[in-house]
PDB file of C-alpha atoms and ligand atoms in Angstrom:
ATOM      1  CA  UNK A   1     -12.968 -21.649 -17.931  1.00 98.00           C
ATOM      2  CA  UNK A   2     -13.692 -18.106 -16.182  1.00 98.00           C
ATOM      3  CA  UNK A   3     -15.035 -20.028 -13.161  1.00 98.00           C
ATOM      4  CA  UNK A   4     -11.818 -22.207 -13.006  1.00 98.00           C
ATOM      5  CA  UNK A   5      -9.505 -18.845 -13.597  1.00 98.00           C
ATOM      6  CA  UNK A   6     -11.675 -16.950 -11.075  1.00 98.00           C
ATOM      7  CA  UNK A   7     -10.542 -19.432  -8.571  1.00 98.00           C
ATOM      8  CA  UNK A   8      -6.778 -19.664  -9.411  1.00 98.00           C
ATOM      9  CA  UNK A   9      -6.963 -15.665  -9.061  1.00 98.00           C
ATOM     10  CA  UNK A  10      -8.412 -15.714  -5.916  1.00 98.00           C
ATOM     11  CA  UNK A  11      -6.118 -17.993  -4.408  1.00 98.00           C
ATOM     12  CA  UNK A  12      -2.618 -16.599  -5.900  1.00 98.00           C
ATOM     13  CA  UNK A  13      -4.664 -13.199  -5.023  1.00 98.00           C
ATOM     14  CA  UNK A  14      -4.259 -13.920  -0.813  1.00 98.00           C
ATOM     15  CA  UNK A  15      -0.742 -16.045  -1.612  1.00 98.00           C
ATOM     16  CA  UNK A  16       0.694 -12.554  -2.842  1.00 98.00           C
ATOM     17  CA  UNK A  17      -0.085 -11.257   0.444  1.00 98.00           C
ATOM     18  CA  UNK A  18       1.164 -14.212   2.767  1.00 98.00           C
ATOM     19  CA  UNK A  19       4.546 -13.560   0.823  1.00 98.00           C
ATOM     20  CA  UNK A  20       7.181 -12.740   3.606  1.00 98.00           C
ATOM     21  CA  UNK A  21      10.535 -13.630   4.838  1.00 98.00           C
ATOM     22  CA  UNK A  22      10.257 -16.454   7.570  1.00 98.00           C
ATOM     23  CA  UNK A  23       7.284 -18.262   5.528  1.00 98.00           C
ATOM     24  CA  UNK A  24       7.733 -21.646   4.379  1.00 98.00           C
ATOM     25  CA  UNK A  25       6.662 -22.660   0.325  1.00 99.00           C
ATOM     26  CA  UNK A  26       4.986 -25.450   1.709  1.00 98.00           C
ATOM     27  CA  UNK A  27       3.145 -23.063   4.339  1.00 98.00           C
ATOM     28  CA  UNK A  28       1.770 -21.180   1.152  1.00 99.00           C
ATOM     29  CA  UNK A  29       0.689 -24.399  -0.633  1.00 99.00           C
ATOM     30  CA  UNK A  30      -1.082 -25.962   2.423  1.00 98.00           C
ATOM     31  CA  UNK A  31      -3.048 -22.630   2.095  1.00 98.00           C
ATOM     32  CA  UNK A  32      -3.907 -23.125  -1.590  1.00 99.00           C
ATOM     33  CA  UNK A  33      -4.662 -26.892  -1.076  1.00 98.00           C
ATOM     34  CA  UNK A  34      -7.539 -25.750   1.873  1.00 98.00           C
ATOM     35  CA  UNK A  35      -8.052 -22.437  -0.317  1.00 98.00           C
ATOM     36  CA  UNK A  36      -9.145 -24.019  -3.655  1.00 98.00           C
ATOM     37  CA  UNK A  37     -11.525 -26.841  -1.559  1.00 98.00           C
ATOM     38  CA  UNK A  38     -13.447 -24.347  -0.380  1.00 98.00           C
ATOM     39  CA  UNK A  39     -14.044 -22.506  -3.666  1.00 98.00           C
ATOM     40  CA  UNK A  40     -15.384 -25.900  -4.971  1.00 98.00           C
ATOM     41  CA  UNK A  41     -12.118 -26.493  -7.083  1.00 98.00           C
ATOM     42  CA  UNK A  42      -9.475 -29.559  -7.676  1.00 98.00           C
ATOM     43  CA  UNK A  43      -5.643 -28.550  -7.792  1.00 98.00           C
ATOM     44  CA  UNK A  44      -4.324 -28.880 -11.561  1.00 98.00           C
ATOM     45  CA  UNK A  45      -0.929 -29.667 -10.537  1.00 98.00           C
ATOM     46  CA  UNK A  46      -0.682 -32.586  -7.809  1.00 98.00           C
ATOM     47  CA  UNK A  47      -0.832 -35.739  -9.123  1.00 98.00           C
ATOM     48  CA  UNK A  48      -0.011 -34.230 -12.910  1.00 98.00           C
ATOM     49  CA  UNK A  49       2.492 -36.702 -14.095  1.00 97.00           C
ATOM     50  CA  UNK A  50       3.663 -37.235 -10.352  1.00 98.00           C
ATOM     51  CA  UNK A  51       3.803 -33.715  -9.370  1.00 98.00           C
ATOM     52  CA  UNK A  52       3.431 -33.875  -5.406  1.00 98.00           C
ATOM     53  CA  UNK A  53       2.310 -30.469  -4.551  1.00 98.00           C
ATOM     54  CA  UNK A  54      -0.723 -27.998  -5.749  1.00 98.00           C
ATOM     55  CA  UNK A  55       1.880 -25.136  -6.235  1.00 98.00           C
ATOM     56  CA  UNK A  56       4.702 -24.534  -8.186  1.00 99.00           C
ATOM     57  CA  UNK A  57       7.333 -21.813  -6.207  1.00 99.00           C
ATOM     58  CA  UNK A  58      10.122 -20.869  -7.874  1.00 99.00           C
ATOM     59  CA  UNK A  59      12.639 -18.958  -6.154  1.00 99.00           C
ATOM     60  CA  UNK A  60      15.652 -16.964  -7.477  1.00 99.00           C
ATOM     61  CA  UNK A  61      17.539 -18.619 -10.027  1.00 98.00           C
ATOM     62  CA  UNK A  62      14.503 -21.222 -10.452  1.00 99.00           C
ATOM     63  CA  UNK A  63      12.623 -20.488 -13.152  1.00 98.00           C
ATOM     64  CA  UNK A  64      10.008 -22.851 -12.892  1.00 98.00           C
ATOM     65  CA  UNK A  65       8.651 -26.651 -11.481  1.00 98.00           C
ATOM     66  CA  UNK A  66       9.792 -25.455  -8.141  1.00 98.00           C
ATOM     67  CA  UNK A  67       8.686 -28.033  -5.522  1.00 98.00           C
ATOM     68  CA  UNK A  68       6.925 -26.280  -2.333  1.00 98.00           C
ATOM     69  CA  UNK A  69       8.882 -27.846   1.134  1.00 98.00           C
ATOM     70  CA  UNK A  70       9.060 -26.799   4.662  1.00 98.00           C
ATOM     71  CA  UNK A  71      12.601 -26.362   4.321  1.00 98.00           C
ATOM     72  CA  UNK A  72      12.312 -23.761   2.385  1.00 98.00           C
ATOM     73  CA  UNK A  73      11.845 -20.638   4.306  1.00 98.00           C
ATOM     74  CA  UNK A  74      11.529 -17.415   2.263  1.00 98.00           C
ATOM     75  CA  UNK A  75      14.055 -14.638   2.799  1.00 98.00           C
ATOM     76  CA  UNK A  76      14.322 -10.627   2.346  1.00 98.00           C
ATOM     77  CA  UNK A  77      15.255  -9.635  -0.669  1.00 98.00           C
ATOM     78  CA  UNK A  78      14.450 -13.507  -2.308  1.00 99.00           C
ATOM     79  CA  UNK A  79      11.935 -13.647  -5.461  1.00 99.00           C
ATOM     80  CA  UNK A  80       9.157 -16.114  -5.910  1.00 99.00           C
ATOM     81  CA  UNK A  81       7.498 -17.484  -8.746  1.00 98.00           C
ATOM     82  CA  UNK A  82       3.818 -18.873  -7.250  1.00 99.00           C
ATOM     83  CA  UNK A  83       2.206 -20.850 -10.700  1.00 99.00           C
ATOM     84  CA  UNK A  84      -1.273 -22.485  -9.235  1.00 98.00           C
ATOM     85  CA  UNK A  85      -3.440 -24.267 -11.664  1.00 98.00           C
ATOM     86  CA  UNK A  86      -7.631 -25.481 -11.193  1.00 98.00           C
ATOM     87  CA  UNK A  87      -9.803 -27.450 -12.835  1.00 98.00           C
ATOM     88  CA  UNK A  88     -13.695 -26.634 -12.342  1.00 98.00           C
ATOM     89  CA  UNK A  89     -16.409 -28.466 -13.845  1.00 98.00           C
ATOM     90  CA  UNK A  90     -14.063 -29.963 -16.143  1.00 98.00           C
ATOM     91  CA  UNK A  91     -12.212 -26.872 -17.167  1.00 98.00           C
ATOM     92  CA  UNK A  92      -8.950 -25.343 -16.350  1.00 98.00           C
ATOM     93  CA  UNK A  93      -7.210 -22.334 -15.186  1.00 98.00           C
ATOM     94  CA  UNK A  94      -3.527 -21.777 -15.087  1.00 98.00           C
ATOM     95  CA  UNK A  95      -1.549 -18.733 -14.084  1.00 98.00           C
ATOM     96  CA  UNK A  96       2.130 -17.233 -12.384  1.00 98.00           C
ATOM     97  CA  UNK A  97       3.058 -14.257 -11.048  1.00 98.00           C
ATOM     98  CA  UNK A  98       6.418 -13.448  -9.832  1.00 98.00           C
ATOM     99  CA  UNK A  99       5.968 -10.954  -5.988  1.00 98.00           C
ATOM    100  CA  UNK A 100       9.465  -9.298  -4.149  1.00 98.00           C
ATOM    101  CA  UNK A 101       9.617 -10.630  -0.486  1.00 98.00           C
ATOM    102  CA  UNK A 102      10.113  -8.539   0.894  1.00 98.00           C
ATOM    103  CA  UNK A 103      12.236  -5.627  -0.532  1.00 98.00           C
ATOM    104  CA  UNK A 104      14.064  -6.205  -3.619  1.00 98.00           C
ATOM    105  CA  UNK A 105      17.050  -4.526  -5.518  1.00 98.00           C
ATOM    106  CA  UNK A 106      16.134  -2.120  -8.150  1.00 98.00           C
ATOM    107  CA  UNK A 107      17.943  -4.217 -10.245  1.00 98.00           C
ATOM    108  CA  UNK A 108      15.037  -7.335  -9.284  1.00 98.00           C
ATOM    109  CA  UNK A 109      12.143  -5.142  -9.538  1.00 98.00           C
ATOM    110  CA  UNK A 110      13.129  -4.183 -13.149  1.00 98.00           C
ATOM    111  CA  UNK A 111      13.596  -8.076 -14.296  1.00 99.00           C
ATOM    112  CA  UNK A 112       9.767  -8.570 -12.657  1.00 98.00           C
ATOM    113  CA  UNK A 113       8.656  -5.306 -14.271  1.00 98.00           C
ATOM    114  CA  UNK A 114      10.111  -6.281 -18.058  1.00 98.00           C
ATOM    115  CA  UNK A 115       8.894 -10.358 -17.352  1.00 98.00           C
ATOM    116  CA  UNK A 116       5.173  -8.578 -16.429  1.00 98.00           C
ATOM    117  CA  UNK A 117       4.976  -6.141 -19.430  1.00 98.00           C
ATOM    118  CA  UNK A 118       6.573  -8.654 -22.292  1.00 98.00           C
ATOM    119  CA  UNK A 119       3.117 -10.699 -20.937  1.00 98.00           C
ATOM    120  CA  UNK A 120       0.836  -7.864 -21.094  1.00 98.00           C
ATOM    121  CA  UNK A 121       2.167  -7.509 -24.512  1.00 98.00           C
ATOM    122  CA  UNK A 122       2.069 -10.692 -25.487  1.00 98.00           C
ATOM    123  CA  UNK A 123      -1.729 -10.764 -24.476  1.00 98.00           C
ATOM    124  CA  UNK A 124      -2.534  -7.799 -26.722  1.00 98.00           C
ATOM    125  CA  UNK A 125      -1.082 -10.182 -29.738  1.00 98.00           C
ATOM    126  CA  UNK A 126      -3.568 -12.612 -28.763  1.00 98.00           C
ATOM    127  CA  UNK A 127      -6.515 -11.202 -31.308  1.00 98.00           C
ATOM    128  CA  UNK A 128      -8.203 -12.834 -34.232  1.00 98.00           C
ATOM    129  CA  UNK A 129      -6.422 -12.465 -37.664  1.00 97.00           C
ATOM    130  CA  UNK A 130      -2.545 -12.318 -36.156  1.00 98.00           C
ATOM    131  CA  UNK A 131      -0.584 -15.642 -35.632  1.00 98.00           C
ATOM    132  CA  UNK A 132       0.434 -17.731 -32.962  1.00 98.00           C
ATOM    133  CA  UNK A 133       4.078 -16.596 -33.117  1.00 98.00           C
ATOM    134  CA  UNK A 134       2.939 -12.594 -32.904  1.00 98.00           C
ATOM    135  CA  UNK A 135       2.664 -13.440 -29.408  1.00 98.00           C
ATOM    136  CA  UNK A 136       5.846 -15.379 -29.023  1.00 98.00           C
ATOM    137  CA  UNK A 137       7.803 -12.594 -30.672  1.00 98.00           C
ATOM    138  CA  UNK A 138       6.166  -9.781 -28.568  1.00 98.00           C
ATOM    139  CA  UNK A 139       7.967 -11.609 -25.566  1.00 98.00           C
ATOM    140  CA  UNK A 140      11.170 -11.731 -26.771  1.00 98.00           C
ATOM    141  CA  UNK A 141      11.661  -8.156 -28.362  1.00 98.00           C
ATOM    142  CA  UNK A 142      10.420  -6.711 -25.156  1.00 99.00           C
ATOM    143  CA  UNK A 143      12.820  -9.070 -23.343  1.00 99.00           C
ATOM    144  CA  UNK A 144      15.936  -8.776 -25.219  1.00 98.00           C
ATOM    145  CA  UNK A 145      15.479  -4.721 -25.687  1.00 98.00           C
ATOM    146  CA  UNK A 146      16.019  -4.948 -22.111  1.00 98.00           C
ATOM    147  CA  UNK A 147      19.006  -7.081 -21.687  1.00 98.00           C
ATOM    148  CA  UNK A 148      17.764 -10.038 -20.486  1.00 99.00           C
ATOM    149  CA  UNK A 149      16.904 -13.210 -22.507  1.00 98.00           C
ATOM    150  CA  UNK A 150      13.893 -15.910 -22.546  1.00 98.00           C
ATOM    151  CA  UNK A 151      14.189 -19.771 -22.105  1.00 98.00           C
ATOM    152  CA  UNK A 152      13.291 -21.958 -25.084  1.00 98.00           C
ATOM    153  CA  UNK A 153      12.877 -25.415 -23.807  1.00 98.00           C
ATOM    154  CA  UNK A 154       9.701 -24.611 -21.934  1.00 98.00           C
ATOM    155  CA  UNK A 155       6.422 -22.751 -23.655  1.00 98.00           C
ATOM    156  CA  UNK A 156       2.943 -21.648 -22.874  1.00 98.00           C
ATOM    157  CA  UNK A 157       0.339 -23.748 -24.385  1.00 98.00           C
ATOM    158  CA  UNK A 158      -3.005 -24.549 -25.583  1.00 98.00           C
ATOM    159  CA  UNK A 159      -5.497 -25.240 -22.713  1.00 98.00           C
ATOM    160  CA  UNK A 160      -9.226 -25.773 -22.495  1.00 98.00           C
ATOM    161  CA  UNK A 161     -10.831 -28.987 -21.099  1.00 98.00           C
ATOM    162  CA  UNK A 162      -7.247 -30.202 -20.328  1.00 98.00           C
ATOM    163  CA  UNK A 163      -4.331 -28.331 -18.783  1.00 98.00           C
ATOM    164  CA  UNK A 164      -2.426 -28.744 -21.891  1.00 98.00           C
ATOM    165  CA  UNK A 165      -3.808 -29.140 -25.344  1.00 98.00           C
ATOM    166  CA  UNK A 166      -2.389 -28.825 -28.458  1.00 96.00           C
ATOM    167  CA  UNK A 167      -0.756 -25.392 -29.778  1.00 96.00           C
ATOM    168  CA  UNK A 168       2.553 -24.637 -28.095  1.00 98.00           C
ATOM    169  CA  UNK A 169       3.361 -21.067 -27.081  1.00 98.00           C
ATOM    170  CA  UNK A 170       6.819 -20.172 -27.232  1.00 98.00           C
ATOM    171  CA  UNK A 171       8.547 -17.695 -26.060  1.00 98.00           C
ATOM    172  CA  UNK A 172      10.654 -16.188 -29.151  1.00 98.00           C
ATOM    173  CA  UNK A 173      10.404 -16.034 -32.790  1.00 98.00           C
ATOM    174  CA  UNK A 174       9.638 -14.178 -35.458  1.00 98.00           C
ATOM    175  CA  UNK A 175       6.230 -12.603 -36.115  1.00 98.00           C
ATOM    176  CA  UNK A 176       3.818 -13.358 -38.180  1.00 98.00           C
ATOM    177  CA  UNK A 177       3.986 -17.533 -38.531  1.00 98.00           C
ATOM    178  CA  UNK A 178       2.107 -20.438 -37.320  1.00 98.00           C
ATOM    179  CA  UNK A 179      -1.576 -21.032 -36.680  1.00 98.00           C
ATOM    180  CA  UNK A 180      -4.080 -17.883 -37.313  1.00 98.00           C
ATOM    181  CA  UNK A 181      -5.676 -16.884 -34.105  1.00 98.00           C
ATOM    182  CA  UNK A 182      -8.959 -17.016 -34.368  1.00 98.00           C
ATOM    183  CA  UNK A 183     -12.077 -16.133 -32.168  1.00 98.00           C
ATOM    184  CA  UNK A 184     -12.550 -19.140 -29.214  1.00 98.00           C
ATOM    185  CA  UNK A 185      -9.188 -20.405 -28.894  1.00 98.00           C
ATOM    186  CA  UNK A 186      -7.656 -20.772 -25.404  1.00 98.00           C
ATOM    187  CA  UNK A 187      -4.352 -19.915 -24.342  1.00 98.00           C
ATOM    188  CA  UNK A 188      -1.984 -20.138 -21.267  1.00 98.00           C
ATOM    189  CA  UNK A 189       0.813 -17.643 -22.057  1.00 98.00           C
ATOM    190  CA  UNK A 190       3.569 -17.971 -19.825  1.00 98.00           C
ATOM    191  CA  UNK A 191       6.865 -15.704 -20.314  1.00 98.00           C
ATOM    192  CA  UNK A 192       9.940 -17.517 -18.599  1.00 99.00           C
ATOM    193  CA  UNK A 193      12.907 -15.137 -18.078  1.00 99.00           C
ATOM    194  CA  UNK A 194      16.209 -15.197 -17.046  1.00 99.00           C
ATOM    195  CA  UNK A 195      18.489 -12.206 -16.363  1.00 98.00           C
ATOM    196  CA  UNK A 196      21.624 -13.832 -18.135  1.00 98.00           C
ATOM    197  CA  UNK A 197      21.956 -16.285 -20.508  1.00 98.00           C
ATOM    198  CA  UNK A 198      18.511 -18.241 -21.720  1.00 98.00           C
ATOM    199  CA  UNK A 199      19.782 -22.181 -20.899  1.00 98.00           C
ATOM    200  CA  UNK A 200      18.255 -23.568 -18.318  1.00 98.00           C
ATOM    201  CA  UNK A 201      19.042 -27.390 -16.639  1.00 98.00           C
ATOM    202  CA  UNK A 202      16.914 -29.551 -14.038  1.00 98.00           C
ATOM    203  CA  UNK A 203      17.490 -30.146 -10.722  1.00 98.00           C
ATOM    204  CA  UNK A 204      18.216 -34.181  -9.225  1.00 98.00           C
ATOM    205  CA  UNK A 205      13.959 -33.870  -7.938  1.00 98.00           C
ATOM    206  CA  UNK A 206      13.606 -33.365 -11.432  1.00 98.00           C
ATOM    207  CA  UNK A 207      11.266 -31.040 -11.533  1.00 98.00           C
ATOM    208  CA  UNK A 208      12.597 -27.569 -10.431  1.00 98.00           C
ATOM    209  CA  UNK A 209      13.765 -25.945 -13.951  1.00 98.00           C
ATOM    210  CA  UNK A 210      16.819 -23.570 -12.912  1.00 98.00           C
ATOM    211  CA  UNK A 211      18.870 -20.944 -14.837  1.00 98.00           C
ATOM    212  CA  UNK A 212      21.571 -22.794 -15.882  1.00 98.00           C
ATOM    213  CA  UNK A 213      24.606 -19.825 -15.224  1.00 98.00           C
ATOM    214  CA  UNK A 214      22.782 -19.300 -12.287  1.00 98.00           C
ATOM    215  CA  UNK A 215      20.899 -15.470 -12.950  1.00 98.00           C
ATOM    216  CA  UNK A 216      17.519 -14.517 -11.255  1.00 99.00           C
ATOM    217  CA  UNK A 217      14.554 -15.553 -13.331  1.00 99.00           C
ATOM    218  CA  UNK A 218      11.033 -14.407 -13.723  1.00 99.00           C
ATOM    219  CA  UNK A 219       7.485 -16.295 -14.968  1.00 98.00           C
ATOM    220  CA  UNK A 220       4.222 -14.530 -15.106  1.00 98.00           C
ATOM    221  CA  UNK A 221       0.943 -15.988 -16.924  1.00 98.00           C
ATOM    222  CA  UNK A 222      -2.746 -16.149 -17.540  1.00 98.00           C
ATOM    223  CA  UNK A 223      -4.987 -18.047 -19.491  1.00 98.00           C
ATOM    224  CA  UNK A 224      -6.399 -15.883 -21.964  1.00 98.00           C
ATOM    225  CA  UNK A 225      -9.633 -16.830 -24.528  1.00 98.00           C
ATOM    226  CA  UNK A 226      -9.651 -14.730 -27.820  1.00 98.00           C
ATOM    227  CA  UNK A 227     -12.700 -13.101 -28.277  1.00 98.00           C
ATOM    228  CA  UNK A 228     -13.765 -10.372 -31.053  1.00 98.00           C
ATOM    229  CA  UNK A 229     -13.434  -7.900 -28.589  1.00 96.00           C
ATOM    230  CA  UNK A 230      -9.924  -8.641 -28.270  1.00 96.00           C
ATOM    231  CA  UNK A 231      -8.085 -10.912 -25.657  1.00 98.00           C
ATOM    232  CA  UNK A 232      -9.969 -11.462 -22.656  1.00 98.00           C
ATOM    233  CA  UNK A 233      -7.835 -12.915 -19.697  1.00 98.00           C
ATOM    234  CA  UNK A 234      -9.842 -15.647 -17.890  1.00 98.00           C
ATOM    235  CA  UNK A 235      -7.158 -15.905 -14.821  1.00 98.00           C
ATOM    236  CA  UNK A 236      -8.445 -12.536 -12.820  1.00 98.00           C
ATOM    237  CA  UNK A 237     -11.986 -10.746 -12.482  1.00 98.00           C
ATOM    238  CA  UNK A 238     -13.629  -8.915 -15.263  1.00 95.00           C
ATOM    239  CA  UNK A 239     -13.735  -5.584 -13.722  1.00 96.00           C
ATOM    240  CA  UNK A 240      -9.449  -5.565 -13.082  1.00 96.00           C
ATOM    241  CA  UNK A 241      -8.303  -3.980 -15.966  1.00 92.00           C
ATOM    242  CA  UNK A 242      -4.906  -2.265 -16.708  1.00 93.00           C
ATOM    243  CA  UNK A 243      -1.682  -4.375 -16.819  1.00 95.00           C
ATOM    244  CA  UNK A 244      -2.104  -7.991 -16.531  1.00 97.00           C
ATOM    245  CA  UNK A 245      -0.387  -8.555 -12.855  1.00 98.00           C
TER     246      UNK A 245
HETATM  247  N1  MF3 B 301       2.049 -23.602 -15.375  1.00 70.47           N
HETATM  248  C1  MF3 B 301       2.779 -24.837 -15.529  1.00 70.47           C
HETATM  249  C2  MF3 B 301       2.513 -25.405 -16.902  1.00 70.47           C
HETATM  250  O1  MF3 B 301       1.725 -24.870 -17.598  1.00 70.47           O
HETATM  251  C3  MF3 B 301       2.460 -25.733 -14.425  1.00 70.47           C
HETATM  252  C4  MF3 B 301       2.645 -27.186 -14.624  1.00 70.47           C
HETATM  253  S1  MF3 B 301       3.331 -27.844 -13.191  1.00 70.47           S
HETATM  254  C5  MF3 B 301       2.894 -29.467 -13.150  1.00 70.47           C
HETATM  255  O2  MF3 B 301       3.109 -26.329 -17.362  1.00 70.47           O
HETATM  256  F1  MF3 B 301       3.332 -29.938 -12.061  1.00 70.47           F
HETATM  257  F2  MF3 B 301       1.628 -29.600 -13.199  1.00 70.47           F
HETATM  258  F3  MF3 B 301       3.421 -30.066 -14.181  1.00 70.47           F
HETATM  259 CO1   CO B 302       0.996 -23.156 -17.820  1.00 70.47          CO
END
């Protein structure tokens, strides 16, 4: 599952840095469709009940399931969800990270901030002993403290030899229920965020999940394994360390 992560790291990695007004989203995921070939990798996404692309890109008030298309042309000031999954040798990877393109309002940069740090504390939950809903509530009391809320219909999950298995990681609760983490499981945790209110609805392509009263929105994830050591996050190199995007 490292190998698998390495690869969906290296690829949102260099799609970070294409990020800029005048690009296309389908410019970024012909990139990661050559990109992930090369690293000896199959695209999670395309083909995944119909899914036509290898990326998800979410922009604005699209939170997530956003189709890549070359009519859509970044712009200054926009913000862009890239979510890029890989299977390897019969394992997956999944991740998100949310980048400015260009420059962003303060106002942005603190909704990607709050959406980065409720997963970095979410991850820390992800130890043997606590429960499955530590990490659910760790995302939504950093969240709310902060003014914005999380969406409900849509959750991290289990993942392993398929891109989804069988626990479901939601975003809010309170702590200490569900299944006890223990040592081996395998995790995608995925905060979804909206600035206002936490409904969301889906678009006529039906895919592309958008706030429903419109506000900016934010998604971050890895795939994390727990380990005794603590939680060890699969989607970027061993030697990063520090916050989780
Ligand atoms: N990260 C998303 C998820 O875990 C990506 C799925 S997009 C799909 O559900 F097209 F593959 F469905
Ligand atoms: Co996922």
């Amino acid at each position: 599952m490292h190998r698998a992560g390495l690869a969906v790291w290296t690829v949102l990695d260099e799609l970070k840095r294409m990020v800029r007004p005048g690009i296309t989203t389908m410019e970024l995921d012909q990139y990661a469709e050559r990109r992930v070939a090369e690293l000896g990798g199959r695209p999670a996404f395309k083909g995944y009940r119909g899914y036509p692309r290898v990326l998800c890109t979410s922009i604005n008030d699209e939170v997530v399931h956003g189709i890549p298309s070359p009519k859509r042309r970044l712009a200054e000031g926009d913000i862009l969800s890239l979510d890029f999954g890989v299977e390897m040798e019969g394992y997956y990877g999944d991740a998100a990270v949310t980048v400015p393109v260009g420059t962003i309002s303060a106002e942005l940069e603190r909704l990607l901030r709050v959406t980065r740090e409720s997963l970095d504390r979410a991850i820390d939950q992800a130890r043997p002993g606590n429960r499955l809903s530590d990490i659910s509530h760790a995302v939504q009391s950093w969240v709310e403290r902060h003014g914005y809320s999380v969406v409900r219909e849509l959750v991290g999950h289990g993942i392993g030899t398929r891109m989804h298995e069988d626990l479901q990681v939601p975003n809010y609760g309170e702590p200490g229920h569900g299944p006890r983490l223990r040592e081996g499981m395998t995790l995608a945790i995925e905060p979804m965020v909206n600035a206002g209110r936490p409904a969301i609805r889906i678009l006529d392509d039906e895919w592309t999940a958008v706030s429903a009263d419109g506000s900016y929105a934010a998604h971050f994830e890895h795939t994390i394994a727990i380990t005794s050591d603590g939680p060890w996050i699969l989607t970027r190199p061993r030697e990063v360390e520090g916050a989780c995007w």
